[in-house]
Short mmCIF file of C-alpha atoms in Angstrom, two decimals:
data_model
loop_
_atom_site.label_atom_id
_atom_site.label_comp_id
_atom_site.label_asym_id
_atom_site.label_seq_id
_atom_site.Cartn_x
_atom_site.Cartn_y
_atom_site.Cartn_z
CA UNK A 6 0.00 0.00 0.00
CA UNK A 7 2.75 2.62 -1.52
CA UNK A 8 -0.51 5.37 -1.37
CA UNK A 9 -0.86 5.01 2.29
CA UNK A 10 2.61 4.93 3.02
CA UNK A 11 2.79 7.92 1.14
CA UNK A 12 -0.31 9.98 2.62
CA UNK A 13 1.33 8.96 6.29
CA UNK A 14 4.53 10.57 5.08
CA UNK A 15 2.87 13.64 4.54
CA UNK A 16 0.88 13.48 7.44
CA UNK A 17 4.79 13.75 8.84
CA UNK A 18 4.94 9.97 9.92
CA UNK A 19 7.58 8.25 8.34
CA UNK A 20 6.85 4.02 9.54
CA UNK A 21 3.55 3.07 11.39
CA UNK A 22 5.22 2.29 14.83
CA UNK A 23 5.73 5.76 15.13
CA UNK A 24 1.98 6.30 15.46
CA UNK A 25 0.36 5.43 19.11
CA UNK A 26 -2.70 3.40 19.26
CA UNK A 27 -6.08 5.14 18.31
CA UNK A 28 -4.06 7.61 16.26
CA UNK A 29 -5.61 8.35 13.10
CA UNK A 30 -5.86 10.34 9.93
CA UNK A 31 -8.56 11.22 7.78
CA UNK A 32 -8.70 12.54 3.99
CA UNK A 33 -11.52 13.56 2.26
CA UNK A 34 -11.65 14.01 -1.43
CA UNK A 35 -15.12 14.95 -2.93
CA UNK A 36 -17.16 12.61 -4.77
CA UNK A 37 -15.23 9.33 -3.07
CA UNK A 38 -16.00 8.55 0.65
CA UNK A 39 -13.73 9.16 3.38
CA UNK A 40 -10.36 7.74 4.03
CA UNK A 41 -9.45 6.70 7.26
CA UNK A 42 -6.16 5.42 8.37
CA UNK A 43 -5.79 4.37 12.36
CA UNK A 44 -3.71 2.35 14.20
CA UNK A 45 -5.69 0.43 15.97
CA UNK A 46 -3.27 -2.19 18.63
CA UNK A 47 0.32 -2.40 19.02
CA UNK A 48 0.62 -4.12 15.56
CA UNK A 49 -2.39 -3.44 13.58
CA UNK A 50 -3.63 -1.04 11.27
CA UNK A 51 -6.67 -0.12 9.99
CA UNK A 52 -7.53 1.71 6.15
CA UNK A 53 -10.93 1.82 5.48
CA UNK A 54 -13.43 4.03 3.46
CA UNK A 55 -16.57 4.15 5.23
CA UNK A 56 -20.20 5.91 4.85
CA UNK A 57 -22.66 5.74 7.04
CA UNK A 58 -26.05 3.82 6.14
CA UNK A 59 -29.29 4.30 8.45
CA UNK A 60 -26.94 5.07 11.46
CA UNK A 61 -24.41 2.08 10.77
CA UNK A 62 -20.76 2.83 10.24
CA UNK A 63 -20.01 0.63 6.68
CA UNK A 64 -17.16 0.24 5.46
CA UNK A 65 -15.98 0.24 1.12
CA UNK A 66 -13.39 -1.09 2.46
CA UNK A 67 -11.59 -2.19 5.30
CA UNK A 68 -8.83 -3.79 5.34
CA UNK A 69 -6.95 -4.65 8.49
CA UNK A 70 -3.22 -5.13 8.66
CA UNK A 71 -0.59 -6.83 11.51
CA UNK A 72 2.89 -4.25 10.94
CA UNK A 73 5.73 -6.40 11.45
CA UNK A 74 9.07 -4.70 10.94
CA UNK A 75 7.54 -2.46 7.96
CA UNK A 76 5.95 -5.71 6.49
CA UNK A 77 2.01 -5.05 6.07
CA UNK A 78 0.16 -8.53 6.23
CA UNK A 79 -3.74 -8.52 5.28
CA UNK A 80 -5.48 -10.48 8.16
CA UNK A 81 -9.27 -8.91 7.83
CA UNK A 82 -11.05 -7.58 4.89
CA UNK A 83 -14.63 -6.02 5.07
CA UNK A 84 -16.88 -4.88 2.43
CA UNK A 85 -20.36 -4.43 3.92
CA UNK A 86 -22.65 -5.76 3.26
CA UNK A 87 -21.32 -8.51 1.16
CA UNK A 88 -17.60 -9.54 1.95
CA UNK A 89 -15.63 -10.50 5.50
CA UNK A 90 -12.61 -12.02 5.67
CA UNK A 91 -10.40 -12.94 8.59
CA UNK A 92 -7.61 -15.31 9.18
CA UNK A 93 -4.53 -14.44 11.32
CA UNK A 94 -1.98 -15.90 9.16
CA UNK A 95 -2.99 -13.64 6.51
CA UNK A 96 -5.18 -13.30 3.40
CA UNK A 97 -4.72 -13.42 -0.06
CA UNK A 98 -6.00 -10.23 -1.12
CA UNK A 99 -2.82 -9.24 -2.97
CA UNK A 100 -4.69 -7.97 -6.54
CA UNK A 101 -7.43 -6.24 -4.60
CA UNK A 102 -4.74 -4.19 -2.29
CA UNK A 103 -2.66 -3.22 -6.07
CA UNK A 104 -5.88 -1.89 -7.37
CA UNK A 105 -6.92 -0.41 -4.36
CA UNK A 106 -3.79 1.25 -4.10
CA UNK A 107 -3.50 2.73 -7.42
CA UNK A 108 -7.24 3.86 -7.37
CA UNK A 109 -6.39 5.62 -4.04
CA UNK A 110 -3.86 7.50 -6.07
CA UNK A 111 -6.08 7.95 -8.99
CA UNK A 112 -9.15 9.21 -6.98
CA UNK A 113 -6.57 12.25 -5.67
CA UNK A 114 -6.40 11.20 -1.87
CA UNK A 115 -2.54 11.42 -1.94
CA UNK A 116 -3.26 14.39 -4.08
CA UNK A 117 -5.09 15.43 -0.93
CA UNK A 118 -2.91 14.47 1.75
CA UNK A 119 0.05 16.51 0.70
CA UNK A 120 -2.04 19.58 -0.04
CA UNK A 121 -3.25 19.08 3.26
CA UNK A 122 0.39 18.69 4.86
CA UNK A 123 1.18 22.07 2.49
CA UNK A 124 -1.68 24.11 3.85
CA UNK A 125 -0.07 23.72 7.42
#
């Protein structure tokens, strides 16, 4: 996830174990819904694009990820209402993340992030 690396970067944090638990960083970019990035436990991060439907937090996605010395490993993926997966050792979500990555970029939120970080 080169895009979220990236948007933490210019949110001025350069590895996810520099972030404390329950810190987290939204970017908005109209027309897509929100992007939220949180760490979440010691070695787990959450990035997820939720919306909310008839008071219910969804999420388009979520994808969970244990951070192991800078390696990212998939262990929960959520797309309400149709799609949950979970599995500790990992998931095999490999094409989805590359895709959802370089939409990410395409859609402007890195776009986003830095104009955020230059507006500070």
């Amino acid at each position: 996830m080169d895009a979220i690396s990236e948007i933490l970067d210019a949110f001025g944090v350069p590895s996810v174990s520099e972030m404390k638990i329950n810190e987290s960083y939204t970017i908005t970019v109209d027309g897509f819904e929100d992007l939220v990035i949180e760490r979440i436990a010691e070695d787990r991060l959450s990035v997820g694009q939720f919306y909310q439907q008839r008071g219910d937090i969804m999420s388009d996605p979520e994808v969970v990820f244990v951070v192991d010395d800078g390696e990212w490993r998939p262990v929960r993926y959520t797309q309400h209402p149709l799609a949950h997966q979970h599995d500790e050792a990992g998931i095999d979500i490999d094409d989805f993340l590359s895709t959802w990555d370089r939409n990410l970029r395409n859609q402007g939120f890195v776009a986003a992030a830095h104009r955020r970080d230059a507006d500070d």
